[in-house]
Amino acid sequence: MASKPSIPKGTRDFSPAEVAKRQYIIQIIKSNFEKFGFQPIETPSFENSETLMGKYGEEGDRLIFKILNSGDYLAKANAAHLESKDSTKLTSSISEKALRYDLTVPFARYVVQHQNDIEFPFKRYQIQPVWRADRPQKGRFREFFQCDADVVGSKSLWQEVELVQLYDTVFTALGLKAVTVKINNRKILSGIAEVIGASDKLIDFTVALDKLDKIGEDGVKKEMIEKGISEEAIVKVQPLFNFTGTISEKIEKLSQLLSTSEEGMKGVEELRFICTNVTNLGLSTAILDLDVTLARGLNYYTGAIFEVAPPKGVAMGSIGGGGRYDDLTGIFGLKNMSGVGISFGLDRIYLVVEELNLFPETVTATSKALFINYGDKEAFYALQTIQKLRASGIKVELYPDNAKVAKQFQHADKRNIPFAVIVGDQEIASNSFSLKNLVTGEQASLDFEGLKKALA
């Protein structure tokens, strides 16, 4: 007996209706990327392992899907590693390629490889799938799409201002009002660690601080102490545990806290520039918030850090994020190439839009009308009309078989096709069409122009 077919955990099949909704989101993101001057590129689904490994930290490296070499991959395996069953060391000799983990590192590789053909500053967008050997859960998959927009070759903070506007424009177009665009700066975090005398504990400090909304003030302090951060240092950052007020008030508090840190004050001024200009230019529906606990991407972000939270009341993690990186291409030998970018979390955005019932009724993968098949003569007449309707951009189709009429109507109903077009001897003789509304049951006799107007 054949085994029941299945797909790997963390992957999904998408129905026609789901694909239509995903394409609706992608099209809104894509059109706004292009309005903001970003150009599309695509990179291979897999890269050389050396391109990816060591770029995401130890945990990220573990989540990279490795691809076994073609042919007898064990023939070239290191015998000692094979004998000792040391999978970590063995991998390098049996796997030379890996599925891409994100779009950022392949983009950095692309920029370096094609630097002589690129006009800088280079604004690119990329909408492609990525893969991570992560533990699947709601909103987290092993195969998912990323929608990235990056600018490289410019240190101007006006890019950050525009990226906040881009988030606002896209989420407003999707009907997702009141998303919160959180902003912080890596220099702020470095400055805080410096001021409290814990620069060597920057990662431990920021990882603990990032958990403030999950484990509370006491939990964060406990974790910091466990990581070797002194109680004296924790007292100095007490203001961060109740960091409230307007953006300008928060920036003023940071100015006082970081007055002795040159690095920290650079971060304060960068935040002041971005937040002041975004506020003065105005946002349509998004909310900008300065969040000092935000500490994503510390392995490569060097300036502004972004994260987007869904509207309040929606139980979902971040639906977007990004930041400034001063030397990402340096990992491939091209130094001093500053960049900044953001990403939209397509799968999570889909779940939020679905939960809030924000997909328009017009977003559908189905046809507008089904032409009923009464026989070859009628089918030929119908297809002549179908050709003209399709040329006008109207989605219509002919039922292929000369089956019972009831079965054809049933097919239209199951497909959620709203109209049926009836073409029999009478309609052919009068060069007309009977259009039946399958929702209301109403039926009308129309000429071609009338049919075209009704289905447009």
Tab-separated table of C-alpha atoms in Angstrom:
chain	number	residue	atom	x	y	z
A	1	MET	CA	0.000	0.000	0.000
A	2	ALA	CA	1.389	3.406	-1.012
A	3	SER	CA	2.262	5.728	1.872
A	4	LYS	CA	0.194	8.858	2.320
A	5	PRO	CA	1.970	11.817	0.658
A	6	SER	CA	3.148	14.648	2.908
A	7	ILE	CA	5.404	17.705	2.922
A	8	PRO	CA	8.283	18.561	5.295
A	9	LYS	CA	7.437	20.345	8.549
A	10	GLY	CA	7.697	24.086	8.257
A	11	THR	CA	6.679	24.139	4.582
A	12	ARG	CA	3.263	24.694	3.025
A	13	ASP	CA	1.139	24.135	-0.050
A	14	PHE	CA	-0.856	27.182	-1.161
A	15	SER	CA	-4.335	26.949	-2.649
A	16	PRO	CA	-5.390	29.197	-5.577
A	17	ALA	CA	-7.202	31.515	-3.126
A	18	GLU	CA	-4.127	31.752	-0.878
A	19	VAL	CA	-1.809	32.420	-3.810
A	20	ALA	CA	-4.109	35.205	-5.012
A	21	LYS	CA	-3.971	36.843	-1.577
A	22	ARG	CA	-0.181	36.475	-1.345
A	23	GLN	CA	0.218	37.991	-4.814
A	24	TYR	CA	-2.017	40.878	-3.746
A	25	ILE	CA	0.351	41.673	-0.848
A	26	ILE	CA	3.474	41.179	-2.991
A	27	GLN	CA	2.123	43.463	-5.709
A	28	ILE	CA	1.469	46.274	-3.216
A	29	ILE	CA	4.964	45.884	-1.733
A	30	LYS	CA	6.580	45.632	-5.183
A	31	SER	CA	4.773	48.657	-6.654
A	32	ASN	CA	5.771	50.819	-3.691
A	33	PHE	CA	9.377	49.597	-3.832
A	34	GLU	CA	9.454	50.858	-7.408
A	35	LYS	CA	7.731	54.150	-6.528
A	36	PHE	CA	10.578	54.781	-4.089
A	37	GLY	CA	13.184	54.115	-6.802
A	38	PHE	CA	14.258	50.564	-5.912
A	39	GLN	CA	15.271	48.224	-8.762
A	40	PRO	CA	14.686	44.436	-8.773
A	41	ILE	CA	17.403	41.800	-8.713
A	42	GLU	CA	17.307	38.025	-8.166
A	43	THR	CA	19.999	35.704	-6.827
A	44	PRO	CA	20.255	31.874	-6.843
A	45	SER	CA	18.296	29.870	-4.266
A	46	PHE	CA	21.581	28.307	-3.138
A	47	GLU	CA	25.034	29.804	-2.675
A	48	ASN	CA	28.500	28.431	-2.074
A	49	SER	CA	28.676	27.453	1.597
A	50	GLU	CA	31.622	29.783	2.197
A	51	THR	CA	29.433	32.707	1.098
A	52	LEU	CA	26.898	32.035	3.860
A	53	MET	CA	28.748	30.356	6.719
A	54	GLY	CA	30.097	32.597	9.463
A	55	LYS	CA	27.893	35.552	8.510
A	56	TYR	CA	24.991	35.006	10.933
A	57	GLY	CA	26.714	34.035	14.164
A	58	GLU	CA	26.960	30.551	15.643
A	59	GLU	CA	23.187	30.090	16.002
A	60	GLY	CA	22.510	31.286	12.465
A	61	ASP	CA	25.084	28.883	11.031
A	62	ARG	CA	23.238	25.979	12.669
A	63	LEU	CA	20.030	27.014	10.921
A	64	ILE	CA	21.506	26.949	7.406
A	65	PHE	CA	20.286	24.070	5.224
A	66	LYS	CA	23.347	22.380	3.696
A	67	ILE	CA	23.186	20.634	0.310
A	68	LEU	CA	25.043	17.338	-0.120
A	69	ASN	CA	27.557	17.253	-2.968
A	70	SER	CA	26.424	15.485	-6.133
A	71	GLY	CA	27.386	11.886	-6.777
A	72	ASP	CA	29.235	9.746	-4.225
A	73	TYR	CA	29.715	12.538	-1.700
A	74	LEU	CA	31.287	10.220	0.901
A	75	ALA	CA	34.138	9.278	-1.450
A	76	LYS	CA	35.825	12.643	-0.843
A	77	ALA	CA	34.902	12.825	2.835
A	78	ASN	CA	37.661	13.261	5.405
A	79	ALA	CA	38.267	9.734	6.686
A	80	ALA	CA	39.204	10.834	10.226
A	81	HIS	CA	36.061	12.978	10.581
A	82	LEU	CA	33.957	10.177	9.132
A	83	GLU	CA	35.457	7.660	11.543
A	84	SER	CA	34.964	9.933	14.570
A	85	LYS	CA	31.420	10.813	13.444
A	86	ASP	CA	32.262	14.506	13.834
A	87	SER	CA	29.382	15.935	11.793
A	88	THR	CA	30.485	19.558	12.231
A	89	LYS	CA	33.887	18.963	10.629
A	90	LEU	CA	32.571	16.366	8.180
A	91	THR	CA	30.039	18.774	6.664
A	92	SER	CA	32.664	20.911	4.928
A	93	SER	CA	33.967	17.927	2.954
A	94	ILE	CA	30.579	16.558	1.835
A	95	SER	CA	28.679	19.828	1.307
A	96	GLU	CA	29.960	22.768	-0.737
A	97	LYS	CA	26.615	24.549	-1.237
A	98	ALA	CA	23.740	25.685	0.979
A	99	LEU	CA	20.256	27.180	0.633
A	100	ARG	CA	20.260	30.913	1.258
A	101	TYR	CA	19.378	31.901	4.841
A	102	ASP	CA	18.344	35.458	3.965
A	103	LEU	CA	18.583	37.909	1.063
A	104	THR	CA	21.043	40.335	2.687
A	105	VAL	CA	24.271	38.316	2.486
A	106	PRO	CA	23.583	37.183	-1.115
A	107	PHE	CA	22.933	40.856	-1.907
A	108	ALA	CA	26.299	41.817	-0.395
A	109	ARG	CA	27.933	39.109	-2.520
A	110	TYR	CA	26.074	40.436	-5.598
A	111	VAL	CA	27.266	44.011	-4.995
A	112	VAL	CA	30.897	42.947	-4.653
A	113	GLN	CA	30.767	40.620	-7.658
A	114	HIS	CA	29.085	43.221	-9.908
A	115	GLN	CA	30.569	46.411	-8.424
A	116	ASN	CA	31.944	47.551	-11.794
A	117	ASP	CA	28.490	47.369	-13.398
A	118	ILE	CA	26.524	49.043	-10.588
A	119	GLU	CA	25.766	52.760	-10.341
A	120	PHE	CA	26.055	53.830	-6.705
A	121	PRO	CA	24.097	54.610	-4.597
A	122	PHE	CA	22.388	51.369	-5.616
A	123	LYS	CA	18.761	50.890	-4.555
A	124	ARG	CA	17.627	47.296	-4.968
A	125	TYR	CA	14.636	45.240	-3.967
A	126	GLN	CA	14.387	41.478	-3.889
A	127	ILE	CA	11.325	39.257	-3.332
A	128	GLN	CA	12.380	35.600	-3.129
A	129	PRO	CA	12.123	32.587	-0.794
A	130	VAL	CA	14.706	31.780	1.901
A	131	TRP	CA	15.207	28.691	4.051
A	132	ARG	CA	16.012	28.182	7.742
A	133	ALA	CA	16.265	24.931	9.699
A	134	ASP	CA	14.233	26.512	12.498
A	135	ARG	CA	11.610	25.027	14.816
A	136	PRO	CA	8.252	25.639	13.086
A	137	GLN	CA	5.553	27.572	14.974
A	138	LYS	CA	2.791	30.087	14.234
A	139	GLY	CA	4.174	32.684	11.856
A	140	ARG	CA	7.563	30.937	11.633
A	141	PHE	CA	8.341	28.572	8.769
A	142	ARG	CA	11.358	26.775	7.342
A	143	GLU	CA	10.625	28.071	3.865
A	144	PHE	CA	9.310	31.597	3.505
A	145	PHE	CA	9.515	34.676	1.320
A	146	GLN	CA	11.486	37.796	2.201
A	147	CYS	CA	10.726	41.146	0.635
A	148	ASP	CA	13.823	43.345	1.030
A	149	ALA	CA	14.719	46.881	-0.010
A	150	ASP	CA	18.298	48.127	0.480
A	151	VAL	CA	20.422	51.127	-0.472
A	152	VAL	CA	24.211	50.728	-0.630
A	153	GLY	CA	26.825	53.357	-1.336
A	154	SER	CA	25.345	56.195	0.720
A	155	LYS	CA	25.741	57.183	4.378
A	156	SER	CA	22.955	59.757	4.172
A	157	LEU	CA	20.371	59.465	6.953
A	158	TRP	CA	17.704	60.640	4.524
A	159	GLN	CA	17.647	56.991	3.416
A	160	GLU	CA	16.439	55.974	6.905
A	161	VAL	CA	13.785	58.703	6.761
A	162	GLU	CA	12.532	57.345	3.425
A	163	LEU	CA	12.518	53.748	4.644
A	164	VAL	CA	10.197	54.707	7.523
A	165	GLN	CA	7.975	56.404	4.930
A	166	LEU	CA	8.106	53.255	2.791
A	167	TYR	CA	6.872	51.140	5.705
A	168	ASP	CA	4.078	53.640	6.297
A	169	THR	CA	3.074	53.715	2.617
A	170	VAL	CA	2.951	49.930	2.209
A	171	PHE	CA	1.055	49.151	5.418
A	172	THR	CA	-1.408	51.978	4.751
A	173	ALA	CA	-2.071	50.556	1.257
A	174	LEU	CA	-2.704	47.127	2.835
A	175	GLY	CA	-5.219	48.653	5.252
A	176	LEU	CA	-2.951	47.807	8.195
A	177	LYS	CA	-3.335	51.056	10.089
A	178	ALA	CA	-1.537	51.973	13.304
A	179	VAL	CA	1.408	49.612	12.889
A	180	THR	CA	4.298	50.719	15.105
A	181	VAL	CA	7.655	51.343	13.444
A	182	LYS	CA	10.125	50.941	16.314
A	183	ILE	CA	13.531	52.547	15.923
A	184	ASN	CA	16.763	52.336	17.887
A	185	ASN	CA	20.462	52.723	17.103
A	186	ARG	CA	23.325	50.307	17.603
A	187	LYS	CA	25.523	53.218	18.729
A	188	ILE	CA	23.017	53.904	21.528
A	189	LEU	CA	23.358	50.335	22.781
A	190	SER	CA	27.165	50.471	22.528
A	191	GLY	CA	27.135	53.800	24.355
A	192	ILE	CA	24.981	52.456	27.188
A	193	ALA	CA	27.275	49.444	27.606
A	194	GLU	CA	30.274	51.819	27.635
A	195	VAL	CA	28.744	54.175	30.220
A	196	ILE	CA	28.003	51.335	32.655
A	197	GLY	CA	31.426	49.778	32.151
A	198	ALA	CA	30.135	46.674	30.385
A	199	SER	CA	31.387	47.144	26.806
A	200	ASP	CA	32.726	43.582	26.823
A	201	LYS	CA	29.214	42.383	27.722
A	202	LEU	CA	27.388	44.287	24.958
A	203	ILE	CA	25.660	41.245	23.454
A	204	ASP	CA	24.658	39.801	26.849
A	205	PHE	CA	23.413	43.217	27.967
A	206	THR	CA	21.325	43.918	24.872
A	207	VAL	CA	19.897	40.383	24.602
A	208	ALA	CA	18.676	40.657	28.203
A	209	LEU	CA	17.309	44.184	27.679
A	210	ASP	CA	15.446	43.018	24.568
A	211	LYS	CA	13.395	40.675	26.797
A	212	LEU	CA	11.988	43.498	28.970
A	213	ASP	CA	8.432	43.193	27.629
A	214	LYS	CA	8.513	39.391	28.038
A	215	ILE	CA	10.135	38.764	31.454
A	216	GLY	CA	9.817	42.183	33.097
A	217	GLU	CA	12.331	44.396	34.892
A	218	ASP	CA	13.210	41.863	37.607
A	219	GLY	CA	13.718	39.098	35.051
A	220	VAL	CA	16.032	41.272	32.935
A	221	LYS	CA	18.104	42.319	35.963
A	222	LYS	CA	18.409	38.699	37.071
A	223	GLU	CA	19.626	37.615	33.623
A	224	MET	CA	22.138	40.473	33.475
A	225	ILE	CA	23.600	39.496	36.846
A	226	GLU	CA	23.805	35.851	35.704
A	227	LYS	CA	25.754	37.054	32.642
A	228	GLY	CA	28.293	38.821	34.858
A	229	ILE	CA	27.016	42.400	34.639
A	230	SER	CA	27.505	44.127	38.007
A	231	GLU	CA	24.678	45.440	40.159
A	232	GLU	CA	26.366	48.863	40.070
A	233	ALA	CA	26.132	48.859	36.270
A	234	ILE	CA	22.462	47.848	36.404
A	235	VAL	CA	21.699	50.769	38.746
A	236	LYS	CA	23.141	53.148	36.130
A	237	VAL	CA	20.698	51.928	33.478
A	238	GLN	CA	17.666	52.094	35.762
A	239	PRO	CA	16.088	54.873	33.585
A	240	LEU	CA	15.814	52.376	30.707
A	241	PHE	CA	13.360	50.206	32.636
A	242	ASN	CA	10.749	52.953	32.623
A	243	PHE	CA	11.604	54.674	29.367
A	244	THR	CA	8.431	56.588	28.510
A	245	GLY	CA	7.441	59.937	26.989
A	246	THR	CA	7.426	61.449	23.510
A	247	ILE	CA	10.257	60.713	21.085
A	248	SER	CA	11.868	64.093	21.792
A	249	GLU	CA	11.626	63.469	25.548
A	250	LYS	CA	13.209	60.032	25.138
A	251	ILE	CA	16.034	61.503	23.046
A	252	GLU	CA	16.649	64.094	25.768
A	253	LYS	CA	16.849	61.338	28.409
A	254	LEU	CA	19.358	59.469	26.248
A	255	SER	CA	21.415	62.650	25.813
A	256	GLN	CA	21.765	62.908	29.585
A	257	LEU	CA	22.464	59.192	30.080
A	258	LEU	CA	25.083	59.047	27.313
A	259	SER	CA	26.731	62.465	27.724
A	260	THR	CA	30.106	60.855	28.515
A	261	SER	CA	30.053	58.461	25.528
A	262	GLU	CA	31.175	59.799	22.142
A	263	GLU	CA	29.754	56.727	20.385
A	264	GLY	CA	26.486	56.980	22.271
A	265	MET	CA	26.056	60.691	21.444
A	266	LYS	CA	26.587	59.930	17.726
A	267	GLY	CA	23.672	57.523	18.000
A	268	VAL	CA	21.569	60.156	19.766
A	269	GLU	CA	22.184	62.696	16.988
A	270	GLU	CA	21.387	60.140	14.274
A	271	LEU	CA	18.120	59.262	16.011
A	272	ARG	CA	17.297	62.939	16.462
A	273	PHE	CA	17.796	63.605	12.728
A	274	ILE	CA	15.684	60.642	11.586
A	275	CYS	CA	12.854	61.067	14.090
A	276	THR	CA	12.619	64.853	13.712
A	277	ASN	CA	12.394	64.687	9.925
A	278	VAL	CA	9.931	61.782	9.889
A	279	THR	CA	7.744	63.639	12.383
A	280	ASN	CA	7.894	66.918	10.439
A	281	LEU	CA	7.157	65.198	7.108
A	282	GLY	CA	4.328	63.206	8.720
A	283	LEU	CA	3.132	59.629	8.379
A	284	SER	CA	-0.220	58.481	6.992
A	285	THR	CA	-1.187	55.779	9.497
A	286	ALA	CA	1.982	54.299	11.015
A	287	ILE	CA	3.280	55.239	14.464
A	288	LEU	CA	6.997	55.939	14.992
A	289	ASP	CA	8.371	54.950	18.405
A	290	LEU	CA	11.863	55.066	19.888
A	291	ASP	CA	12.462	51.719	21.621
A	292	VAL	CA	15.798	51.440	23.458
A	293	THR	CA	15.232	47.725	24.118
A	294	LEU	CA	15.289	46.977	20.389
A	295	ALA	CA	18.477	45.016	19.717
A	296	ARG	CA	18.122	42.997	16.518
A	297	GLY	CA	20.959	42.152	14.117
A	298	LEU	CA	23.840	43.186	16.382
A	299	ASN	CA	26.243	41.027	14.351
A	300	TYR	CA	26.021	43.424	11.396
A	301	TYR	CA	23.891	46.523	12.146
A	302	THR	CA	25.988	49.579	13.022
A	303	GLY	CA	23.465	52.440	13.064
A	304	ALA	CA	19.679	52.658	12.948
A	305	ILE	CA	17.701	49.511	13.797
A	306	PHE	CA	14.058	49.076	12.718
A	307	GLU	CA	11.288	46.698	13.698
A	308	VAL	CA	7.589	46.870	12.837
A	309	ALA	CA	4.900	45.637	15.229
A	310	PRO	CA	1.356	44.854	14.008
A	311	PRO	CA	-1.631	46.908	15.186
A	312	LYS	CA	-2.393	46.554	18.901
A	313	GLY	CA	-4.550	43.560	19.745
A	314	VAL	CA	-2.978	41.301	17.108
A	315	ALA	CA	-0.970	38.459	18.666
A	316	MET	CA	1.921	38.298	16.224
A	317	GLY	CA	5.636	39.010	16.312
A	318	SER	CA	7.333	41.625	14.180
A	319	ILE	CA	6.094	41.993	10.596
A	320	GLY	CA	9.153	43.855	9.342
A	321	GLY	CA	12.637	44.935	10.343
A	322	GLY	CA	16.014	46.160	9.198
A	323	GLY	CA	18.806	48.626	9.847
A	324	ARG	CA	22.022	50.368	8.832
A	325	TYR	CA	25.192	48.360	8.191
A	326	ASP	CA	28.419	50.247	7.534
A	327	ASP	CA	30.595	47.463	6.167
A	328	LEU	CA	28.537	44.415	5.207
A	329	THR	CA	30.331	44.059	1.854
A	330	GLY	CA	33.636	44.056	3.771
A	331	ILE	CA	33.099	40.340	4.401
A	332	PHE	CA	33.699	39.885	0.654
A	333	GLY	CA	36.610	42.336	0.370
A	334	LEU	CA	34.806	45.582	-0.579
A	335	LYS	CA	35.478	47.984	2.295
A	336	ASN	CA	33.636	51.144	3.386
A	337	MET	CA	30.427	50.420	1.484
A	338	SER	CA	27.688	51.639	3.813
A	339	GLY	CA	24.142	50.430	3.363
A	340	VAL	CA	20.727	50.431	4.984
A	341	GLY	CA	17.761	48.186	4.341
A	342	ILE	CA	14.399	46.933	5.523
A	343	SER	CA	12.433	43.736	5.093
A	344	PHE	CA	8.709	42.930	5.017
A	345	GLY	CA	7.607	39.642	6.591
A	346	LEU	CA	5.211	38.403	3.900
A	347	ASP	CA	3.909	35.350	5.751
A	348	ARG	CA	3.216	37.186	8.985
A	349	ILE	CA	1.675	40.124	7.111
A	350	TYR	CA	-0.631	37.630	5.367
A	351	LEU	CA	-1.756	36.192	8.716
A	352	VAL	CA	-2.413	39.666	10.150
A	353	VAL	CA	-4.352	40.890	7.084
A	354	GLU	CA	-6.364	37.646	7.154
A	355	GLU	CA	-7.074	37.925	10.883
A	356	LEU	CA	-8.298	41.508	10.486
A	357	ASN	CA	-10.357	40.561	7.402
A	358	LEU	CA	-8.656	43.216	5.262
A	359	PHE	CA	-8.376	41.354	1.941
A	360	PRO	CA	-10.683	42.996	-0.631
A	361	GLU	CA	-13.440	40.760	-2.004
A	362	THR	CA	-11.989	41.331	-5.471
A	363	VAL	CA	-8.815	39.431	-4.518
A	364	THR	CA	-9.597	36.071	-6.035
A	365	ALA	CA	-8.020	33.481	-8.293
A	366	THR	CA	-11.318	32.491	-9.895
A	367	SER	CA	-12.903	33.460	-13.212
A	368	LYS	CA	-15.619	36.105	-13.485
A	369	ALA	CA	-17.864	33.910	-15.624
A	370	LEU	CA	-18.216	30.330	-16.861
A	371	PHE	CA	-19.585	29.769	-20.367
A	372	ILE	CA	-21.879	26.740	-20.357
A	373	ASN	CA	-21.018	24.106	-22.986
A	374	TYR	CA	-24.022	22.849	-24.985
A	375	GLY	CA	-21.994	21.237	-27.787
A	376	ASP	CA	-19.296	21.948	-30.352
A	377	LYS	CA	-21.243	24.597	-32.314
A	378	GLU	CA	-22.148	26.502	-29.144
A	379	ALA	CA	-18.625	26.060	-27.727
A	380	PHE	CA	-17.062	27.556	-30.863
A	381	TYR	CA	-19.431	30.558	-30.686
A	382	ALA	CA	-18.613	30.938	-26.986
A	383	LEU	CA	-14.849	30.791	-27.529
A	384	GLN	CA	-15.003	33.575	-30.132
A	385	THR	CA	-16.558	35.777	-27.459
A	386	ILE	CA	-14.214	34.504	-24.752
A	387	GLN	CA	-11.224	35.563	-26.882
A	388	LYS	CA	-12.526	39.136	-27.087
A	389	LEU	CA	-13.351	39.310	-23.358
A	390	ARG	CA	-9.897	38.021	-22.399
A	391	ALA	CA	-8.321	40.616	-24.719
A	392	SER	CA	-10.137	43.223	-22.610
A	393	GLY	CA	-8.625	41.795	-19.425
A	394	ILE	CA	-11.717	39.920	-18.211
A	395	LYS	CA	-11.178	36.457	-16.694
A	396	VAL	CA	-13.626	34.007	-18.289
A	397	GLU	CA	-13.571	30.349	-19.275
A	398	LEU	CA	-15.517	27.647	-21.103
A	399	TYR	CA	-16.536	24.436	-19.374
A	400	PRO	CA	-14.552	21.951	-21.515
A	401	ASP	CA	-16.993	19.016	-21.587
A	402	ASN	CA	-20.489	18.804	-23.027
A	403	ALA	CA	-21.742	17.550	-19.667
A	404	LYS	CA	-25.121	17.879	-17.994
A	405	VAL	CA	-25.990	21.521	-17.490
A	406	ALA	CA	-26.640	20.960	-13.767
A	407	LYS	CA	-23.100	19.605	-13.362
A	408	GLN	CA	-21.651	22.659	-15.100
A	409	PHE	CA	-23.578	25.045	-12.833
A	410	GLN	CA	-22.440	23.007	-9.835
A	411	HIS	CA	-18.840	23.378	-11.012
A	412	ALA	CA	-19.224	27.170	-11.183
A	413	ASP	CA	-20.728	27.202	-7.696
A	414	LYS	CA	-17.876	25.155	-6.185
A	415	ARG	CA	-15.336	27.458	-7.867
A	416	ASN	CA	-17.131	30.568	-6.535
A	417	ILE	CA	-17.542	31.846	-10.099
A	418	PRO	CA	-20.233	34.557	-9.815
A	419	PHE	CA	-21.708	34.413	-13.344
A	420	ALA	CA	-22.676	31.833	-15.968
A	421	VAL	CA	-23.058	32.695	-19.652
A	422	ILE	CA	-25.645	30.622	-21.535
A	423	VAL	CA	-25.257	30.318	-25.288
A	424	GLY	CA	-27.774	28.119	-27.115
A	425	ASP	CA	-29.413	28.137	-30.562
A	426	GLN	CA	-31.567	31.121	-29.644
A	427	GLU	CA	-28.608	33.232	-28.490
A	428	ILE	CA	-26.547	32.326	-31.570
A	429	ALA	CA	-29.442	33.261	-33.872
A	430	SER	CA	-29.899	36.668	-32.206
A	431	ASN	CA	-26.154	37.232	-31.633
A	432	SER	CA	-26.804	37.639	-27.920
A	433	PHE	CA	-25.886	36.080	-24.557
A	434	SER	CA	-27.885	35.091	-21.483
A	435	LEU	CA	-25.988	36.163	-18.368
A	436	LYS	CA	-27.050	34.519	-15.113
A	437	ASN	CA	-26.002	35.894	-11.720
A	438	LEU	CA	-25.277	32.764	-9.706
A	439	VAL	CA	-25.575	34.635	-6.412
A	440	THR	CA	-28.988	36.291	-6.953
A	441	GLY	CA	-30.375	33.986	-9.661
A	442	GLU	CA	-31.190	36.952	-11.919
A	443	GLN	CA	-30.806	36.436	-15.676
A	444	ALA	CA	-30.580	38.962	-18.510
A	445	SER	CA	-30.203	38.848	-22.307
A	446	LEU	CA	-27.321	41.050	-23.480
A	447	ASP	CA	-25.382	41.917	-26.631
A	448	PHE	CA	-21.583	41.706	-26.548
A	449	GLU	CA	-21.023	45.256	-25.274
A	450	GLY	CA	-23.614	44.719	-22.558
A	451	LEU	CA	-21.941	41.425	-21.551
A	452	LYS	CA	-18.508	43.057	-21.508
A	453	LYS	CA	-19.775	45.907	-19.316
A	454	ALA	CA	-21.513	43.510	-16.902
A	455	LEU	CA	-18.361	41.409	-16.433
A	456	ALA	CA	-15.837	44.274	-16.349
